[in-house]
PDB file of C-alpha atoms in Angstrom:
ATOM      1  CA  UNK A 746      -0.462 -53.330  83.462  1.00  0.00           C
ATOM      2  CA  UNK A 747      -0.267 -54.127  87.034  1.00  0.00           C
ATOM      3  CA  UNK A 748       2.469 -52.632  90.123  1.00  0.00           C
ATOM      4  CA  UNK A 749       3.109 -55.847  90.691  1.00  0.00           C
ATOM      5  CA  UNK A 750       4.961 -56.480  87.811  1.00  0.00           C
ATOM      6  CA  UNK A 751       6.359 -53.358  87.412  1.00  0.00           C
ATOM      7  CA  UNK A 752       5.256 -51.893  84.114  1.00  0.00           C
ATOM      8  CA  UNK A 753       2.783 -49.052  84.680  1.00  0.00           C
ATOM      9  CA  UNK A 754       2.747 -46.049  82.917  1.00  0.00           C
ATOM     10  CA  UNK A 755       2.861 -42.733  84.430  1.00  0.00           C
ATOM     11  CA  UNK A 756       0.795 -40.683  82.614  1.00  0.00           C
ATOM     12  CA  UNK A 757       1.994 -37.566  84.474  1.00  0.00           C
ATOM     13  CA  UNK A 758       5.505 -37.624  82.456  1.00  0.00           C
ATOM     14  CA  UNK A 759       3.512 -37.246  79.086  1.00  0.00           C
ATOM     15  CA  UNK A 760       1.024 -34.550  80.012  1.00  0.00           C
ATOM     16  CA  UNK A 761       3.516 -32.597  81.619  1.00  0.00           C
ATOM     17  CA  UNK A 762       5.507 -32.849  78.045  1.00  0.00           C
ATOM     18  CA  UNK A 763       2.469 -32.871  75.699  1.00  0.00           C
ATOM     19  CA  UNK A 764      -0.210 -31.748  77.299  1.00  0.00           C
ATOM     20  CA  UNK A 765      -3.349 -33.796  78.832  1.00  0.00           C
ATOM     21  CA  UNK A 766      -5.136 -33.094  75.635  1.00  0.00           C
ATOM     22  CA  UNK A 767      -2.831 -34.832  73.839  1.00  0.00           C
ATOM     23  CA  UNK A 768      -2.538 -37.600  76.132  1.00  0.00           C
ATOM     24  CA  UNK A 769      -6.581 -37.779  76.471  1.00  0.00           C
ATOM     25  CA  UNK A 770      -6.192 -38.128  72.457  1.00  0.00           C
ATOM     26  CA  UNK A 771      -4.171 -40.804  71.995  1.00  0.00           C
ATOM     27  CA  UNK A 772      -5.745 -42.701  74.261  1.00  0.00           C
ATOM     28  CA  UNK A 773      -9.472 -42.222  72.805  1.00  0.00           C
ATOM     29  CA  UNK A 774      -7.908 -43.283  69.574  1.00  0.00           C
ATOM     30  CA  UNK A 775      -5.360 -46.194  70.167  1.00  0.00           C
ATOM     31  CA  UNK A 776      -8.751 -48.395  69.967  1.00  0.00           C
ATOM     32  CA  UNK A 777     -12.029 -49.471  70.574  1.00  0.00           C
ATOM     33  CA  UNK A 778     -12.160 -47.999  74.197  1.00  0.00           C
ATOM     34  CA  UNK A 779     -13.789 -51.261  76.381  1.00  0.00           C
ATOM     35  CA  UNK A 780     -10.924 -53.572  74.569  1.00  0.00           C
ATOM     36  CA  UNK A 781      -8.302 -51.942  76.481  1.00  0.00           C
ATOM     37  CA  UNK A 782      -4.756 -52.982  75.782  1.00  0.00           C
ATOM     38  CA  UNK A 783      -1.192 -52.248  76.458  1.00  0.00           C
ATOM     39  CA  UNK A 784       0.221 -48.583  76.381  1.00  0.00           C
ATOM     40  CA  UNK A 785       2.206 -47.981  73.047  1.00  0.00           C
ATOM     41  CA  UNK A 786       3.528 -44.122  72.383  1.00  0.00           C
ATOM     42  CA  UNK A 787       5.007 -44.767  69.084  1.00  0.00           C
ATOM     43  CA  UNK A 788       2.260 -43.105  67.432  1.00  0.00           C
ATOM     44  CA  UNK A 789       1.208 -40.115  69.962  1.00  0.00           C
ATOM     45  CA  UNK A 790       3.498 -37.678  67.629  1.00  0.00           C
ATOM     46  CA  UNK A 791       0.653 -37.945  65.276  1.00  0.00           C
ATOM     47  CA  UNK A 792      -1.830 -36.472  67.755  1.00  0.00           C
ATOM     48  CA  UNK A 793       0.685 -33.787  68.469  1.00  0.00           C
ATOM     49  CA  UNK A 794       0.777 -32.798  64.436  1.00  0.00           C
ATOM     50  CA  UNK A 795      -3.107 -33.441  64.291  1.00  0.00           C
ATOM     51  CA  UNK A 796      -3.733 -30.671  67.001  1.00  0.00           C
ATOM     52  CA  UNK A 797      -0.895 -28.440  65.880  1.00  0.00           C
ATOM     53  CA  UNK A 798      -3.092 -28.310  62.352  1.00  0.00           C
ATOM     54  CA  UNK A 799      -6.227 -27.545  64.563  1.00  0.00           C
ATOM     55  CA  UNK A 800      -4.468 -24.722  66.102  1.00  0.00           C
ATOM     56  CA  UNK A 801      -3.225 -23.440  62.129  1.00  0.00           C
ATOM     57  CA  UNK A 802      -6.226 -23.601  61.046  1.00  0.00           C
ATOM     58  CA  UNK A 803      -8.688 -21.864  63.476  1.00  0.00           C
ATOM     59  CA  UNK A 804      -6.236 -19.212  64.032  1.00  0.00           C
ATOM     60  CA  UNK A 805      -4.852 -18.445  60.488  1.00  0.00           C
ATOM     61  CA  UNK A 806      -7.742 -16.184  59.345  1.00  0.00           C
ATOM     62  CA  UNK A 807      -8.200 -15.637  55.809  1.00  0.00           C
ATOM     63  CA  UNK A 808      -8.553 -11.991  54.306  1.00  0.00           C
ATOM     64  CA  UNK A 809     -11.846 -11.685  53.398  1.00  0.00           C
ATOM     65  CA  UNK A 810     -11.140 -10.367  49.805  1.00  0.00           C
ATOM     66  CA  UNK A 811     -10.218 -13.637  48.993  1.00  0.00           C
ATOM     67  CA  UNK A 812     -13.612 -15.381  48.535  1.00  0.00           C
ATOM     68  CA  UNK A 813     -14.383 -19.099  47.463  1.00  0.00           C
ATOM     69  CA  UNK A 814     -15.920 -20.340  44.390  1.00  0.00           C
ATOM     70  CA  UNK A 815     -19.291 -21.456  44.863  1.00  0.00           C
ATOM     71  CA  UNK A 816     -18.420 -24.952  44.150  1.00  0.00           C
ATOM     72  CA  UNK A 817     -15.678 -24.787  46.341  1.00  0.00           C
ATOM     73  CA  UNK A 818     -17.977 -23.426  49.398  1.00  0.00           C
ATOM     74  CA  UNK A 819     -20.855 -26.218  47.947  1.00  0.00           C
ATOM     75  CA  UNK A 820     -18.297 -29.163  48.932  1.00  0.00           C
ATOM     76  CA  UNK A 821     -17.296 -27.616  51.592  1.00  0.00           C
ATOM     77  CA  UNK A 822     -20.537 -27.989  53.716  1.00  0.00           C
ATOM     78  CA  UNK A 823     -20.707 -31.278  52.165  1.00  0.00           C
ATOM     79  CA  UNK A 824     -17.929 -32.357  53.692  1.00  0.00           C
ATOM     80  CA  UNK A 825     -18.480 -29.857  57.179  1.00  0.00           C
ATOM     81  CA  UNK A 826     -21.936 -31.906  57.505  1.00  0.00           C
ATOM     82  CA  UNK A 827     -21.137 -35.254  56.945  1.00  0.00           C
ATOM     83  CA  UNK A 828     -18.387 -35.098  59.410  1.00  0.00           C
ATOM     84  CA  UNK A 829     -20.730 -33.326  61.933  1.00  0.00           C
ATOM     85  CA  UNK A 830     -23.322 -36.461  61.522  1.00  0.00           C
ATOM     86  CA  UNK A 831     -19.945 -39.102  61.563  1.00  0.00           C
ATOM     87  CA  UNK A 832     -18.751 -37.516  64.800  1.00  0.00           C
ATOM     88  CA  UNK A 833     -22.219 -37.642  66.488  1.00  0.00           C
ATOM     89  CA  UNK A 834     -22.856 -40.890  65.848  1.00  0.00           C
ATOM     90  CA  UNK A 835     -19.470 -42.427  66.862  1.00  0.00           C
ATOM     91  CA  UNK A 836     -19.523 -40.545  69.999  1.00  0.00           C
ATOM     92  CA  UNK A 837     -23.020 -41.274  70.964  1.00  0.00           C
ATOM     93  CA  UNK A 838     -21.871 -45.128  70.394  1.00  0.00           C
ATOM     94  CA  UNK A 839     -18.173 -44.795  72.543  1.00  0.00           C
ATOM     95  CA  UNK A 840     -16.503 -44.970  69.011  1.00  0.00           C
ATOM     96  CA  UNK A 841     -14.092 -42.255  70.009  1.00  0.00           C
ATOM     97  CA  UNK A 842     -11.193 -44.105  67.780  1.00  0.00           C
ATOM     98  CA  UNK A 843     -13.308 -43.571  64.975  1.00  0.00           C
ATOM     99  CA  UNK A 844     -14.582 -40.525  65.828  1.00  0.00           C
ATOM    100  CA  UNK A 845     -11.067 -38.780  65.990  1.00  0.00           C
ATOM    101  CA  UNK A 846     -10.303 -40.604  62.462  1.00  0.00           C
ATOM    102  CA  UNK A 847     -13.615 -38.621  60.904  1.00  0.00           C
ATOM    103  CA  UNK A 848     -11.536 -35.298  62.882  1.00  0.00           C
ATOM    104  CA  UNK A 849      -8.612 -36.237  61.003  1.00  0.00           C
ATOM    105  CA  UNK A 850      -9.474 -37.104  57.972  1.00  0.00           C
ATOM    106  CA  UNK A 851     -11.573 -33.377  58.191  1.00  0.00           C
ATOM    107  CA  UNK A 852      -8.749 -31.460  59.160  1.00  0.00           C
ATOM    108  CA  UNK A 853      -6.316 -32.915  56.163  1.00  0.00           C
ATOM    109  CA  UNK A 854      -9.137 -32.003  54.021  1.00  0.00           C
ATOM    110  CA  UNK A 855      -9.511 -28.657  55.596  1.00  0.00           C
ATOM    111  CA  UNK A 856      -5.716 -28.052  55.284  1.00  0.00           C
ATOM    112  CA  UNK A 857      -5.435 -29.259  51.725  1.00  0.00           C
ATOM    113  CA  UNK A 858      -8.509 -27.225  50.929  1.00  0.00           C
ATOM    114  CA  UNK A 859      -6.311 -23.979  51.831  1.00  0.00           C
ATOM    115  CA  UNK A 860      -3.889 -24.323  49.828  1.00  0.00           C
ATOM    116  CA  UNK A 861      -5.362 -25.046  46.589  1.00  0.00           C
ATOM    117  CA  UNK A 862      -8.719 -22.221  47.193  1.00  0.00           C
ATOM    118  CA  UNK A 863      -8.961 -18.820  49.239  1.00  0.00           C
ATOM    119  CA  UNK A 864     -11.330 -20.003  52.047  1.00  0.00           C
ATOM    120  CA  UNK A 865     -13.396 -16.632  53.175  1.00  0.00           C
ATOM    121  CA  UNK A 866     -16.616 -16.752  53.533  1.00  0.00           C
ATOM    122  CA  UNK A 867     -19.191 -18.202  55.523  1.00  0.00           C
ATOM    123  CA  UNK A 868     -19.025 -22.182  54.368  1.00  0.00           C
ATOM    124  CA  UNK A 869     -15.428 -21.046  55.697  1.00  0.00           C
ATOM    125  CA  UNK A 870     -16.189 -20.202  59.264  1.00  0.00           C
ATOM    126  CA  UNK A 871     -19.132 -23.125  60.065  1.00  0.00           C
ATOM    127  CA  UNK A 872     -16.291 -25.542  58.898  1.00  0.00           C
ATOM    128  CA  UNK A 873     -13.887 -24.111  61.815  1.00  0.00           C
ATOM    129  CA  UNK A 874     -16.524 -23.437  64.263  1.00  0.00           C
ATOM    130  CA  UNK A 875     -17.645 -27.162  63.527  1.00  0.00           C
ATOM    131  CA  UNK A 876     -13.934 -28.122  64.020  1.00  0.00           C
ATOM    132  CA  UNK A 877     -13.686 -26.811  67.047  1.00  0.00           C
ATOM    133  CA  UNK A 878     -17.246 -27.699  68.800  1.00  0.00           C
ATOM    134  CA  UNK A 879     -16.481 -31.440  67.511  1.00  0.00           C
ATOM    135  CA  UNK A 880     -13.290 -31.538  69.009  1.00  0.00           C
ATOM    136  CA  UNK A 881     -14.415 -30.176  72.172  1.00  0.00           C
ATOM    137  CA  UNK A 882     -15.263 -33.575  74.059  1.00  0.00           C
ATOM    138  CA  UNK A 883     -11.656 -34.395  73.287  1.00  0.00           C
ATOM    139  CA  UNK A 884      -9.517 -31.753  73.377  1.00  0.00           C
ATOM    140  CA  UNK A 885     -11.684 -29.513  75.917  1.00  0.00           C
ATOM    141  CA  UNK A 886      -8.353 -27.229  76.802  1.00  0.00           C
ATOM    142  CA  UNK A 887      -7.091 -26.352  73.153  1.00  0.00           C
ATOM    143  CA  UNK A 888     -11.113 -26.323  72.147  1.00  0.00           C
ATOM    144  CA  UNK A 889     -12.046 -23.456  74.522  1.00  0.00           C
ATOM    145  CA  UNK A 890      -8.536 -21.356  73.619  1.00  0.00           C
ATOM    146  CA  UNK A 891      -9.176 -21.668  70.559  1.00  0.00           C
ATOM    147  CA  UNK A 892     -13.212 -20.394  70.682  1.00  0.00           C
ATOM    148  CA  UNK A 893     -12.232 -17.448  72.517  1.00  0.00           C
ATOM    149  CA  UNK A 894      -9.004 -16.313  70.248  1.00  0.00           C
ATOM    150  CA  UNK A 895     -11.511 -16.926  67.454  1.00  0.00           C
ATOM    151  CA  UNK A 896     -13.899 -14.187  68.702  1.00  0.00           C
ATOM    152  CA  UNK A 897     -16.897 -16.144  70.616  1.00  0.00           C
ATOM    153  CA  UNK A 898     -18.372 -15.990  74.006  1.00  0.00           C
ATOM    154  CA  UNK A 899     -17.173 -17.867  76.847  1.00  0.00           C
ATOM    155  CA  UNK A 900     -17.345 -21.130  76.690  1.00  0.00           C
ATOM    156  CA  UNK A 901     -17.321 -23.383  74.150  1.00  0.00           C
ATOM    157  CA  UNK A 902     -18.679 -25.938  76.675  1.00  0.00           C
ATOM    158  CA  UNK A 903     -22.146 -24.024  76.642  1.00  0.00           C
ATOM    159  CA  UNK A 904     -22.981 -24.740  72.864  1.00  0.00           C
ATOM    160  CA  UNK A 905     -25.388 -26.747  71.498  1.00  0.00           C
ATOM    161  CA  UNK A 906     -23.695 -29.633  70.085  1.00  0.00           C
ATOM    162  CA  UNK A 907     -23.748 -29.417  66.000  1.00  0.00           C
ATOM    163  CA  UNK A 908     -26.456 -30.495  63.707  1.00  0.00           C
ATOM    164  CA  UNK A 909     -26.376 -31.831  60.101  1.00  0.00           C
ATOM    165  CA  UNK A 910     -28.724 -31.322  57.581  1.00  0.00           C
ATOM    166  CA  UNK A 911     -29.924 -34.240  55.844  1.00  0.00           C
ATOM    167  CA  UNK A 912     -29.501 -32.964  52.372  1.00  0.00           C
ATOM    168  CA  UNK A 913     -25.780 -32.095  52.605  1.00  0.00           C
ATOM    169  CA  UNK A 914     -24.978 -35.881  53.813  1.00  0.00           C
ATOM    170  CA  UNK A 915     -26.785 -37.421  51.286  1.00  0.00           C
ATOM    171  CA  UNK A 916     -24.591 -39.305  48.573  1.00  0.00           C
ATOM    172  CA  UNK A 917     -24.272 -37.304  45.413  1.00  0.00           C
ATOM    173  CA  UNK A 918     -23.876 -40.228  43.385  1.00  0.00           C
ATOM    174  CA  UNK A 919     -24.119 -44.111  43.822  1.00  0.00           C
ATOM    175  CA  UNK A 920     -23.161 -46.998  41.763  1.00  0.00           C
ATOM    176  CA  UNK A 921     -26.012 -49.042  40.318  1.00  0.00           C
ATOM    177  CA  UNK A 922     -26.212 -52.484  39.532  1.00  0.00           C
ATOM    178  CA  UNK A 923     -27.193 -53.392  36.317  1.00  0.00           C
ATOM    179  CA  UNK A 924     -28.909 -57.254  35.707  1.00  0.00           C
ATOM    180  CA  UNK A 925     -30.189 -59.414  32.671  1.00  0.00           C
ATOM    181  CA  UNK A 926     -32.466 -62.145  34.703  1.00  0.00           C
ATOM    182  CA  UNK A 927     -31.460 -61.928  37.699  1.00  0.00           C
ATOM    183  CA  UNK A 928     -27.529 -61.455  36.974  1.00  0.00           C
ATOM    184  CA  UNK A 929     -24.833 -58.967  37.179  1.00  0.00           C
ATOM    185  CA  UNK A 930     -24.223 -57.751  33.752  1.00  0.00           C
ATOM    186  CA  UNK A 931     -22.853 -54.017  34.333  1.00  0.00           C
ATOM    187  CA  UNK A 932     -22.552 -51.552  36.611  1.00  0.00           C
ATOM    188  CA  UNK A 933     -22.742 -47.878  36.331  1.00  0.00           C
ATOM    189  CA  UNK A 934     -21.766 -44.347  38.513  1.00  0.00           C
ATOM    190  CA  UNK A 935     -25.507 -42.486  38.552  1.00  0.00           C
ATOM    191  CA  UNK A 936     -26.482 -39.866  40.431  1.00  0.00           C
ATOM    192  CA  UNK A 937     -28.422 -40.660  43.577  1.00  0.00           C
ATOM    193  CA  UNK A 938     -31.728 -39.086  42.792  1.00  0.00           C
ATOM    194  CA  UNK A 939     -31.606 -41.198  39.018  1.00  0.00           C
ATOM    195  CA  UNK A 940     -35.356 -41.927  38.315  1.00  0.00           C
ATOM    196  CA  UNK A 941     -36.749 -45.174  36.645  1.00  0.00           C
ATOM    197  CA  UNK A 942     -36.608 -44.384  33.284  1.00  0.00           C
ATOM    198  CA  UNK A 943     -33.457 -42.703  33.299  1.00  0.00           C
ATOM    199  CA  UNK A 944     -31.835 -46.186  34.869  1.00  0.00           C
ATOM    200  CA  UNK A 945     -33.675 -47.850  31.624  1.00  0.00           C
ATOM    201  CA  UNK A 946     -31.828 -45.488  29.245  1.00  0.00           C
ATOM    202  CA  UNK A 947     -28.606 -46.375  31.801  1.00  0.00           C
ATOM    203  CA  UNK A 948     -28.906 -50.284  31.646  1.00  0.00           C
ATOM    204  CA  UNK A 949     -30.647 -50.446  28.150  1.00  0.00           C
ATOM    205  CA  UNK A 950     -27.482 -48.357  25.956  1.00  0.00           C
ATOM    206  CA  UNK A 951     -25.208 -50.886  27.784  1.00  0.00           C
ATOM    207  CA  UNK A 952     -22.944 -52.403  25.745  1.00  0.00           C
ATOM    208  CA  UNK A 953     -22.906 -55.164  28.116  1.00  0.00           C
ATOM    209  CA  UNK A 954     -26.144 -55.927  28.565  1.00  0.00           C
ATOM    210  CA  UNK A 955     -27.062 -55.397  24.824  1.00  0.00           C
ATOM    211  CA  UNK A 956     -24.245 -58.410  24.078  1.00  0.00           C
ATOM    212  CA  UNK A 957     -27.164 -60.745  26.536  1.00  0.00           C
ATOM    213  CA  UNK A 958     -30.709 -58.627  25.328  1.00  0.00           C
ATOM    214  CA  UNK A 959     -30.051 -59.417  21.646  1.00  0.00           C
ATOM    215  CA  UNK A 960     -33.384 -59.227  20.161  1.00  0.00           C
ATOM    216  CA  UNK A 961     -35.207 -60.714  22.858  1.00  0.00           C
ATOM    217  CA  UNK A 962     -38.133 -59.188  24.194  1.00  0.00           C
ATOM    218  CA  UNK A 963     -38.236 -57.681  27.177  1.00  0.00           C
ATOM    219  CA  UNK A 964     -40.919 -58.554  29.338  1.00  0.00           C
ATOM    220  CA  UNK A 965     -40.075 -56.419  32.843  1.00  0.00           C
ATOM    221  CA  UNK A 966     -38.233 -54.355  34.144  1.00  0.00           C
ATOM    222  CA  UNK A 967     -37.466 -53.973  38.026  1.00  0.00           C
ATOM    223  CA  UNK A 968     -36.081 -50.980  38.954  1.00  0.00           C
ATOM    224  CA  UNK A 969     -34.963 -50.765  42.912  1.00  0.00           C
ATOM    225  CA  UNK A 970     -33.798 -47.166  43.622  1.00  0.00           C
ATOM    226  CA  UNK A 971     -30.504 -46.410  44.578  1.00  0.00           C
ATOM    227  CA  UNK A 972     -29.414 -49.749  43.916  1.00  0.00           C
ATOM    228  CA  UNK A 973     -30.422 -51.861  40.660  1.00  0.00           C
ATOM    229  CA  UNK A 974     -31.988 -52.192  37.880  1.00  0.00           C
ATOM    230  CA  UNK A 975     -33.406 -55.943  36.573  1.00  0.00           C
ATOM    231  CA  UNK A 976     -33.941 -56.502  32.952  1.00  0.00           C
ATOM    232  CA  UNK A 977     -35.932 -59.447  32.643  1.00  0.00           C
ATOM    233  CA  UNK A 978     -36.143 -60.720  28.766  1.00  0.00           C
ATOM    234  CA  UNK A 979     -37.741 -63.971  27.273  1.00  0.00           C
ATOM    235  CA  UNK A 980     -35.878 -67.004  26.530  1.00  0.00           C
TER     236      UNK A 980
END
């Protein structure tokens, strides 16, 4: 966009409409940020809902009779953490397209979550207060309303950035490939922590890999965790 040619955007008209937080938004997400591009508003509404859900969801306080179930509240910081590490990472590497997908996708979660579960409780509250700190370096206005009408100090520019723990971001389960000699034979859904003789019970029962075992003897087995499982047999 250049004067000279007449087609640059005043940005002024849209935050005086939407907001600058809105504005700031869109354009952190339309792309990877040192591609640039061409201004293109037909998809700023969705910003507009995105924040709107933000501003439901910090400020629509549960009663605090209605607790979650504890496997409920367990995916819940599953989820709360994972997008904590997400966000860090895209951020510290400019990804802030991706990094306001990760809010997204959180928040839908986060919204669906509520209507299917009562959401008191402390899993509850670190998934808003993470909500809100993440979305800070975006939307710093709406962030810092929304940490004071949610009860904390002044301001929410002064926290410590959040931290995931390592356990909570792990993958529950993986999918493991299964092998006869070197080739694909099966594949199975295990959990992550699935120790070597547990895979041999896995790839031994099989059907698949029975049909190319037969009866010949097995002479190794190479088990690669996380990941595969060889079965080497004779000829």
């Amino acid at each position: 966009m250049s004067k000279s040619r007449g087609n640059v955007v005043n940005p002024d008209e849209y935050v005086s409409k939407l907001g600058a937080d809105t504005v700031r938004s869109y354009l952190m997400f339309l792309g990877p940020w040192d591609q640039g591009g061409g201004w293109d508003d037909s998809g700023i509404s969705g910003i507009t809902r995105w924040l709107n859900r933000v501003w439901n969801l910090a400020l629509d306080e549960p009663g605090e009779a209605a607790q979650m179930d504890e496997e409920a509240a367990s995916d819940l910081r599953r989820q709360t953490h994972r997008t904590i590490k997400r966000v860090a990472e895209d951020l510290e590497k400019f990804r802030f397209n991706t990094m306001l997908a990760a809010l997204m996708e959180f928040t839908n979660y986060l919204m669906k979550l509520k209507e299917e579960h009562p959401v008191a409780g402390e899993a509850w509250r670190e998934a808003i207060e993470a909500l809100l700190l993440l979305s800070a370096p975006s939307v710093p206005h709406l962030a810092e309303e929304l940490w004071e009408r949610t009860g904390h100090s002044y301001s929410i520019h002064n926290q410590l950035f959040p931290t995931w723990d390592e356990r909570l971001v792990a993958e529950d389960q993986v999918t493991l490939v299964i092998q006869v000699n070197g080739k694909l034979r099966d594949r199975a859904t295990v959990p992550a922590s699935i120790t070597e003789t547990e895979a041999r019970e896995v790839a031994l029962g099989s059907q698949r890999v029975q049909a190319h075992i037969e009866s010949r003897e097995i002479r190794n087995i190479v088990f690669v965790p996380g990941r595969l499982i060889n079965v080497v047999v004779g000829s």
